[in-house]
Amino acid sequence: MPITQSDVLYTAVATAENGRDGRVATDDGRLDVVVNPPVEMGGSGAGTNPEQLFAAGYSACFQGALAVVARQEGADVSGSTVTAKVGIGRNEEGFGIIVEISARIPNADAATARALVEKAHQVCPYSKATRGNITVTLA
């Protein structure tokens, strides 16, 4: 179920100049980066790009969801990492993205780790926002 404006606890604000070949900055100044298309898409690759920023946000959010689920399940996810791979490519509508989420959970056996990752995928706000819109695979 979507949240309403009265449910919002925090709002991030970022402004882009010149789209994929410019600059993105947050209103509080904590993030101010040059963005350029990657070489694979004909750009200079000199700066970061929206896919890297999305991968960073998604992996951090998913790691938080994993910690929440682990606390509920009494599992140990200390030392774990979450990696998000965000791909961009052409589709029938122009361009689309695809995501692969992988987690390394050293203190859990494979079956437990898989179950934790699947549960985290159900509660992660980024996963909820993308569900049904893009392909997200779990590894």
JSON list of C-alpha atoms in Angstrom, two decimals:
[
{"chain": "A", "resi": 1, "resn": "MET", "atom": "CA", "xyz": [0.00, 0.00, 0.00]},
{"chain": "A", "resi": 2, "resn": "PRO", "atom": "CA", "xyz": [1.42, 3.42, -0.89]},
{"chain": "A", "resi": 3, "resn": "ILE", "atom": "CA", "xyz": [2.25, 5.89, 1.86]},
{"chain": "A", "resi": 4, "resn": "THR", "atom": "CA", "xyz": [0.62, 9.30, 2.01]},
{"chain": "A", "resi": 5, "resn": "GLN", "atom": "CA", "xyz": [2.36, 12.65, 2.44]},
{"chain": "A", "resi": 6, "resn": "SER", "atom": "CA", "xyz": [1.47, 12.63, 6.15]},
{"chain": "A", "resi": 7, "resn": "ASP", "atom": "CA", "xyz": [3.42, 9.34, 6.53]},
{"chain": "A", "resi": 8, "resn": "VAL", "atom": "CA", "xyz": [6.69, 10.80, 5.18]},
{"chain": "A", "resi": 9, "resn": "LEU", "atom": "CA", "xyz": [9.53, 10.88, 7.72]},
{"chain": "A", "resi": 10, "resn": "TYR", "atom": "CA", "xyz": [12.21, 12.30, 5.43]},
{"chain": "A", "resi": 11, "resn": "THR", "atom": "CA", "xyz": [12.38, 13.70, 1.91]},
{"chain": "A", "resi": 12, "resn": "ALA", "atom": "CA", "xyz": [15.58, 13.76, -0.16]},
{"chain": "A", "resi": 13, "resn": "VAL", "atom": "CA", "xyz": [15.81, 16.57, -2.68]},
{"chain": "A", "resi": 14, "resn": "ALA", "atom": "CA", "xyz": [18.20, 16.46, -5.64]},
{"chain": "A", "resi": 15, "resn": "THR", "atom": "CA", "xyz": [18.42, 18.67, -8.68]},
{"chain": "A", "resi": 16, "resn": "ALA", "atom": "CA", "xyz": [20.01, 17.73, -11.99]},
{"chain": "A", "resi": 17, "resn": "GLU", "atom": "CA", "xyz": [21.48, 20.13, -14.52]},
{"chain": "A", "resi": 18, "resn": "ASN", "atom": "CA", "xyz": [21.99, 19.00, -18.14]},
{"chain": "A", "resi": 19, "resn": "GLY", "atom": "CA", "xyz": [20.56, 15.52, -17.56]},
{"chain": "A", "resi": 20, "resn": "ARG", "atom": "CA", "xyz": [22.96, 12.61, -18.05]},
{"chain": "A", "resi": 21, "resn": "ASP", "atom": "CA", "xyz": [25.84, 14.90, -19.01]},
{"chain": "A", "resi": 22, "resn": "GLY", "atom": "CA", "xyz": [25.93, 17.49, -16.26]},
{"chain": "A", "resi": 23, "resn": "ARG", "atom": "CA", "xyz": [25.68, 17.68, -12.51]},
{"chain": "A", "resi": 24, "resn": "VAL", "atom": "CA", "xyz": [23.44, 16.39, -9.72]},
{"chain": "A", "resi": 25, "resn": "ALA", "atom": "CA", "xyz": [23.35, 17.93, -6.27]},
{"chain": "A", "resi": 26, "resn": "THR", "atom": "CA", "xyz": [21.22, 17.59, -3.16]},
{"chain": "A", "resi": 27, "resn": "ASP", "atom": "CA", "xyz": [19.71, 20.63, -1.50]},
{"chain": "A", "resi": 28, "resn": "ASP", "atom": "CA", "xyz": [21.80, 20.09, 1.65]},
{"chain": "A", "resi": 29, "resn": "GLY", "atom": "CA", "xyz": [25.09, 19.94, -0.31]},
{"chain": "A", "resi": 30, "resn": "ARG", "atom": "CA", "xyz": [26.03, 16.46, 0.92]},
{"chain": "A", "resi": 31, "resn": "LEU", "atom": "CA", "xyz": [25.97, 15.08, -2.62]},
{"chain": "A", "resi": 32, "resn": "ASP", "atom": "CA", "xyz": [27.29, 17.11, -5.53]},
{"chain": "A", "resi": 33, "resn": "VAL", "atom": "CA", "xyz": [28.55, 15.03, -8.44]},
{"chain": "A", "resi": 34, "resn": "VAL", "atom": "CA", "xyz": [29.34, 15.34, -12.10]},
{"chain": "A", "resi": 35, "resn": "VAL", "atom": "CA", "xyz": [27.34, 12.89, -14.19]},
{"chain": "A", "resi": 36, "resn": "ASN", "atom": "CA", "xyz": [28.38, 11.67, -17.62]},
{"chain": "A", "resi": 37, "resn": "PRO", "atom": "CA", "xyz": [27.19, 8.80, -19.77]},
{"chain": "A", "resi": 38, "resn": "PRO", "atom": "CA", "xyz": [29.46, 5.75, -19.53]},
{"chain": "A", "resi": 39, "resn": "VAL", "atom": "CA", "xyz": [31.81, 5.00, -22.39]},
{"chain": "A", "resi": 40, "resn": "GLU", "atom": "CA", "xyz": [29.60, 2.00, -23.30]},
{"chain": "A", "resi": 41, "resn": "MET", "atom": "CA", "xyz": [26.80, 4.47, -24.08]},
{"chain": "A", "resi": 42, "resn": "GLY", "atom": "CA", "xyz": [28.97, 6.86, -26.08]},
{"chain": "A", "resi": 43, "resn": "GLY", "atom": "CA", "xyz": [29.87, 9.20, -23.22]},
{"chain": "A", "resi": 44, "resn": "SER", "atom": "CA", "xyz": [33.11, 10.25, -21.64]},
{"chain": "A", "resi": 45, "resn": "GLY", "atom": "CA", "xyz": [32.61, 8.14, -18.51]},
{"chain": "A", "resi": 46, "resn": "ALA", "atom": "CA", "xyz": [34.41, 10.88, -16.59]},
{"chain": "A", "resi": 47, "resn": "GLY", "atom": "CA", "xyz": [31.75, 11.23, -13.89]},
{"chain": "A", "resi": 48, "resn": "THR", "atom": "CA", "xyz": [29.31, 8.93, -12.22]},
{"chain": "A", "resi": 49, "resn": "ASN", "atom": "CA", "xyz": [25.98, 8.09, -13.86]},
{"chain": "A", "resi": 50, "resn": "PRO", "atom": "CA", "xyz": [22.36, 7.58, -12.78]},
{"chain": "A", "resi": 51, "resn": "GLU", "atom": "CA", "xyz": [22.72, 3.79, -12.85]},
{"chain": "A", "resi": 52, "resn": "GLN", "atom": "CA", "xyz": [25.63, 3.91, -10.39]},
{"chain": "A", "resi": 53, "resn": "LEU", "atom": "CA", "xyz": [23.68, 6.23, -8.12]},
{"chain": "A", "resi": 54, "resn": "PHE", "atom": "CA", "xyz": [20.65, 3.94, -8.28]},
{"chain": "A", "resi": 55, "resn": "ALA", "atom": "CA", "xyz": [22.83, 0.88, -7.56]},
{"chain": "A", "resi": 56, "resn": "ALA", "atom": "CA", "xyz": [24.34, 2.64, -4.54]},
{"chain": "A", "resi": 57, "resn": "GLY", "atom": "CA", "xyz": [20.96, 3.60, -3.14]},
{"chain": "A", "resi": 58, "resn": "TYR", "atom": "CA", "xyz": [19.36, 0.23, -3.81]},
{"chain": "A", "resi": 59, "resn": "SER", "atom": "CA", "xyz": [22.22, -1.76, -2.25]},
{"chain": "A", "resi": 60, "resn": "ALA", "atom": "CA", "xyz": [22.22, 0.42, 0.88]},
{"chain": "A", "resi": 61, "resn": "CYS", "atom": "CA", "xyz": [18.45, 0.22, 1.24]},
{"chain": "A", "resi": 62, "resn": "PHE", "atom": "CA", "xyz": [18.45, -3.54, 0.68]},
{"chain": "A", "resi": 63, "resn": "GLN", "atom": "CA", "xyz": [21.21, -3.99, 3.29]},
{"chain": "A", "resi": 64, "resn": "GLY", "atom": "CA", "xyz": [19.01, -2.12, 5.77]},
{"chain": "A", "resi": 65, "resn": "ALA", "atom": "CA", "xyz": [16.04, -4.35, 4.94]},
{"chain": "A", "resi": 66, "resn": "LEU", "atom": "CA", "xyz": [18.26, -7.42, 5.36]},
{"chain": "A", "resi": 67, "resn": "ALA", "atom": "CA", "xyz": [19.23, -6.23, 8.84]},
{"chain": "A", "resi": 68, "resn": "VAL", "atom": "CA", "xyz": [15.58, -5.70, 9.79]},
{"chain": "A", "resi": 69, "resn": "VAL", "atom": "CA", "xyz": [14.60, -9.18, 8.59]},
{"chain": "A", "resi": 70, "resn": "ALA", "atom": "CA", "xyz": [17.61, -10.74, 10.33]},
{"chain": "A", "resi": 71, "resn": "ARG", "atom": "CA", "xyz": [16.62, -9.15, 13.66]},
{"chain": "A", "resi": 72, "resn": "GLN", "atom": "CA", "xyz": [13.08, -10.50, 13.26]},
{"chain": "A", "resi": 73, "resn": "GLU", "atom": "CA", "xyz": [14.41, -13.98, 12.41]},
{"chain": "A", "resi": 74, "resn": "GLY", "atom": "CA", "xyz": [17.17, -14.01, 15.02]},
{"chain": "A", "resi": 75, "resn": "ALA", "atom": "CA", "xyz": [19.81, -14.41, 12.30]},
{"chain": "A", "resi": 76, "resn": "ASP", "atom": "CA", "xyz": [23.34, -13.03, 12.27]},
{"chain": "A", "resi": 77, "resn": "VAL", "atom": "CA", "xyz": [24.09, -10.86, 9.24]},
{"chain": "A", "resi": 78, "resn": "SER", "atom": "CA", "xyz": [27.15, -9.16, 10.69]},
{"chain": "A", "resi": 79, "resn": "GLY", "atom": "CA", "xyz": [29.86, -8.80, 8.09]},
{"chain": "A", "resi": 80, "resn": "SER", "atom": "CA", "xyz": [27.35, -9.15, 5.27]},
{"chain": "A", "resi": 81, "resn": "THR", "atom": "CA", "xyz": [27.43, -7.12, 2.06]},
{"chain": "A", "resi": 82, "resn": "VAL", "atom": "CA", "xyz": [24.83, -6.39, -0.57]},
{"chain": "A", "resi": 83, "resn": "THR", "atom": "CA", "xyz": [25.73, -5.61, -4.17]},
{"chain": "A", "resi": 84, "resn": "ALA", "atom": "CA", "xyz": [23.32, -4.16, -6.70]},
{"chain": "A", "resi": 85, "resn": "LYS", "atom": "CA", "xyz": [24.13, -4.42, -10.39]},
{"chain": "A", "resi": 86, "resn": "VAL", "atom": "CA", "xyz": [22.03, -2.03, -12.46]},
{"chain": "A", "resi": 87, "resn": "GLY", "atom": "CA", "xyz": [22.04, -2.53, -16.21]},
{"chain": "A", "resi": 88, "resn": "ILE", "atom": "CA", "xyz": [20.58, -0.19, -18.81]},
{"chain": "A", "resi": 89, "resn": "GLY", "atom": "CA", "xyz": [19.73, -1.12, -22.35]},
{"chain": "A", "resi": 90, "resn": "ARG", "atom": "CA", "xyz": [17.36, -0.59, -25.21]},
{"chain": "A", "resi": 91, "resn": "ASN", "atom": "CA", "xyz": [13.89, -2.07, -25.24]},
{"chain": "A", "resi": 92, "resn": "GLU", "atom": "CA", "xyz": [10.74, -1.57, -27.31]},
{"chain": "A", "resi": 93, "resn": "GLU", "atom": "CA", "xyz": [9.95, 1.63, -25.37]},
{"chain": "A", "resi": 94, "resn": "GLY", "atom": "CA", "xyz": [13.41, 3.19, -25.74]},
{"chain": "A", "resi": 95, "resn": "PHE", "atom": "CA", "xyz": [15.51, 2.29, -22.70]},
{"chain": "A", "resi": 96, "resn": "GLY", "atom": "CA", "xyz": [14.95, 0.20, -19.62]},
{"chain": "A", "resi": 97, "resn": "ILE", "atom": "CA", "xyz": [16.87, -1.02, -16.60]},
{"chain": "A", "resi": 98, "resn": "ILE", "atom": "CA", "xyz": [17.42, -4.39, -15.01]},
{"chain": "A", "resi": 99, "resn": "VAL", "atom": "CA", "xyz": [18.78, -5.11, -11.51]},
{"chain": "A", "resi": 100, "resn": "GLU", "atom": "CA", "xyz": [20.58, -8.01, -9.89]},
{"chain": "A", "resi": 101, "resn": "ILE", "atom": "CA", "xyz": [20.87, -8.02, -6.10]},
{"chain": "A", "resi": 102, "resn": "SER", "atom": "CA", "xyz": [23.43, -10.31, -4.49]},
{"chain": "A", "resi": 103, "resn": "ALA", "atom": "CA", "xyz": [24.21, -10.71, -0.83]},
{"chain": "A", "resi": 104, "resn": "ARG", "atom": "CA", "xyz": [27.16, -12.24, 0.95]},
{"chain": "A", "resi": 105, "resn": "ILE", "atom": "CA", "xyz": [26.16, -13.38, 4.43]},
{"chain": "A", "resi": 106, "resn": "PRO", "atom": "CA", "xyz": [29.16, -15.15, 6.00]},
{"chain": "A", "resi": 107, "resn": "ASN", "atom": "CA", "xyz": [27.37, -16.25, 9.20]},
{"chain": "A", "resi": 108, "resn": "ALA", "atom": "CA", "xyz": [24.46, -18.02, 7.50]},
{"chain": "A", "resi": 109, "resn": "ASP", "atom": "CA", "xyz": [24.24, -21.24, 5.53]},
{"chain": "A", "resi": 110, "resn": "ALA", "atom": "CA", "xyz": [23.07, -21.02, 1.91]},
{"chain": "A", "resi": 111, "resn": "ALA", "atom": "CA", "xyz": [19.42, -21.87, 2.62]},
{"chain": "A", "resi": 112, "resn": "THR", "atom": "CA", "xyz": [19.14, -19.38, 5.48]},
{"chain": "A", "resi": 113, "resn": "ALA", "atom": "CA", "xyz": [20.90, -16.67, 3.45]},
{"chain": "A", "resi": 114, "resn": "ARG", "atom": "CA", "xyz": [18.54, -17.24, 0.51]},
{"chain": "A", "resi": 115, "resn": "ALA", "atom": "CA", "xyz": [15.48, -17.04, 2.78]},
{"chain": "A", "resi": 116, "resn": "LEU", "atom": "CA", "xyz": [16.74, -13.82, 4.38]},
{"chain": "A", "resi": 117, "resn": "VAL", "atom": "CA", "xyz": [17.40, -12.23, 0.98]},
{"chain": "A", "resi": 118, "resn": "GLU", "atom": "CA", "xyz": [13.94, -13.20, -0.30]},
{"chain": "A", "resi": 119, "resn": "LYS", "atom": "CA", "xyz": [12.31, -11.74, 2.83]},
{"chain": "A", "resi": 120, "resn": "ALA", "atom": "CA", "xyz": [14.40, -8.57, 2.56]},
{"chain": "A", "resi": 121, "resn": "HIS", "atom": "CA", "xyz": [13.23, -8.22, -1.05]},
{"chain": "A", "resi": 122, "resn": "GLN", "atom": "CA", "xyz": [9.63, -8.18, 0.21]},
{"chain": "A", "resi": 123, "resn": "VAL", "atom": "CA", "xyz": [10.23, -5.35, 2.71]},
{"chain": "A", "resi": 124, "resn": "CYS", "atom": "CA", "xyz": [12.90, -3.20, 1.00]},
{"chain": "A", "resi": 125, "resn": "PRO", "atom": "CA", "xyz": [11.33, 0.10, -0.13]},
{"chain": "A", "resi": 126, "resn": "TYR", "atom": "CA", "xyz": [13.38, 0.08, -3.36]},
{"chain": "A", "resi": 127, "resn": "SER", "atom": "CA", "xyz": [12.20, -3.45, -4.13]},
{"chain": "A", "resi": 128, "resn": "LYS", "atom": "CA", "xyz": [8.63, -2.42, -3.48]},
{"chain": "A", "resi": 129, "resn": "ALA", "atom": "CA", "xyz": [8.99, 0.63, -5.72]},
{"chain": "A", "resi": 130, "resn": "THR", "atom": "CA", "xyz": [10.40, -1.37, -8.63]},
{"chain": "A", "resi": 131, "resn": "ARG", "atom": "CA", "xyz": [8.23, -4.49, -8.27]},
{"chain": "A", "resi": 132, "resn": "GLY", "atom": "CA", "xyz": [6.32, -5.11, -11.47]},
{"chain": "A", "resi": 133, "resn": "ASN", "atom": "CA", "xyz": [8.18, -2.30, -13.27]},
{"chain": "A", "resi": 134, "resn": "ILE", "atom": "CA", "xyz": [11.62, -3.77, -13.89]},
{"chain": "A", "resi": 135, "resn": "THR", "atom": "CA", "xyz": [13.25, -7.18, -13.68]},
{"chain": "A", "resi": 136, "resn": "VAL", "atom": "CA", "xyz": [15.01, -7.70, -10.33]},
{"chain": "A", "resi": 137, "resn": "THR", "atom": "CA", "xyz": [16.81, -10.97, -9.75]},
{"chain": "A", "resi": 138, "resn": "LEU", "atom": "CA", "xyz": [18.23, -12.17, -6.46]},
{"chain": "A", "resi": 139, "resn": "ALA", "atom": "CA", "xyz": [21.55, -13.98, -6.22]}
]
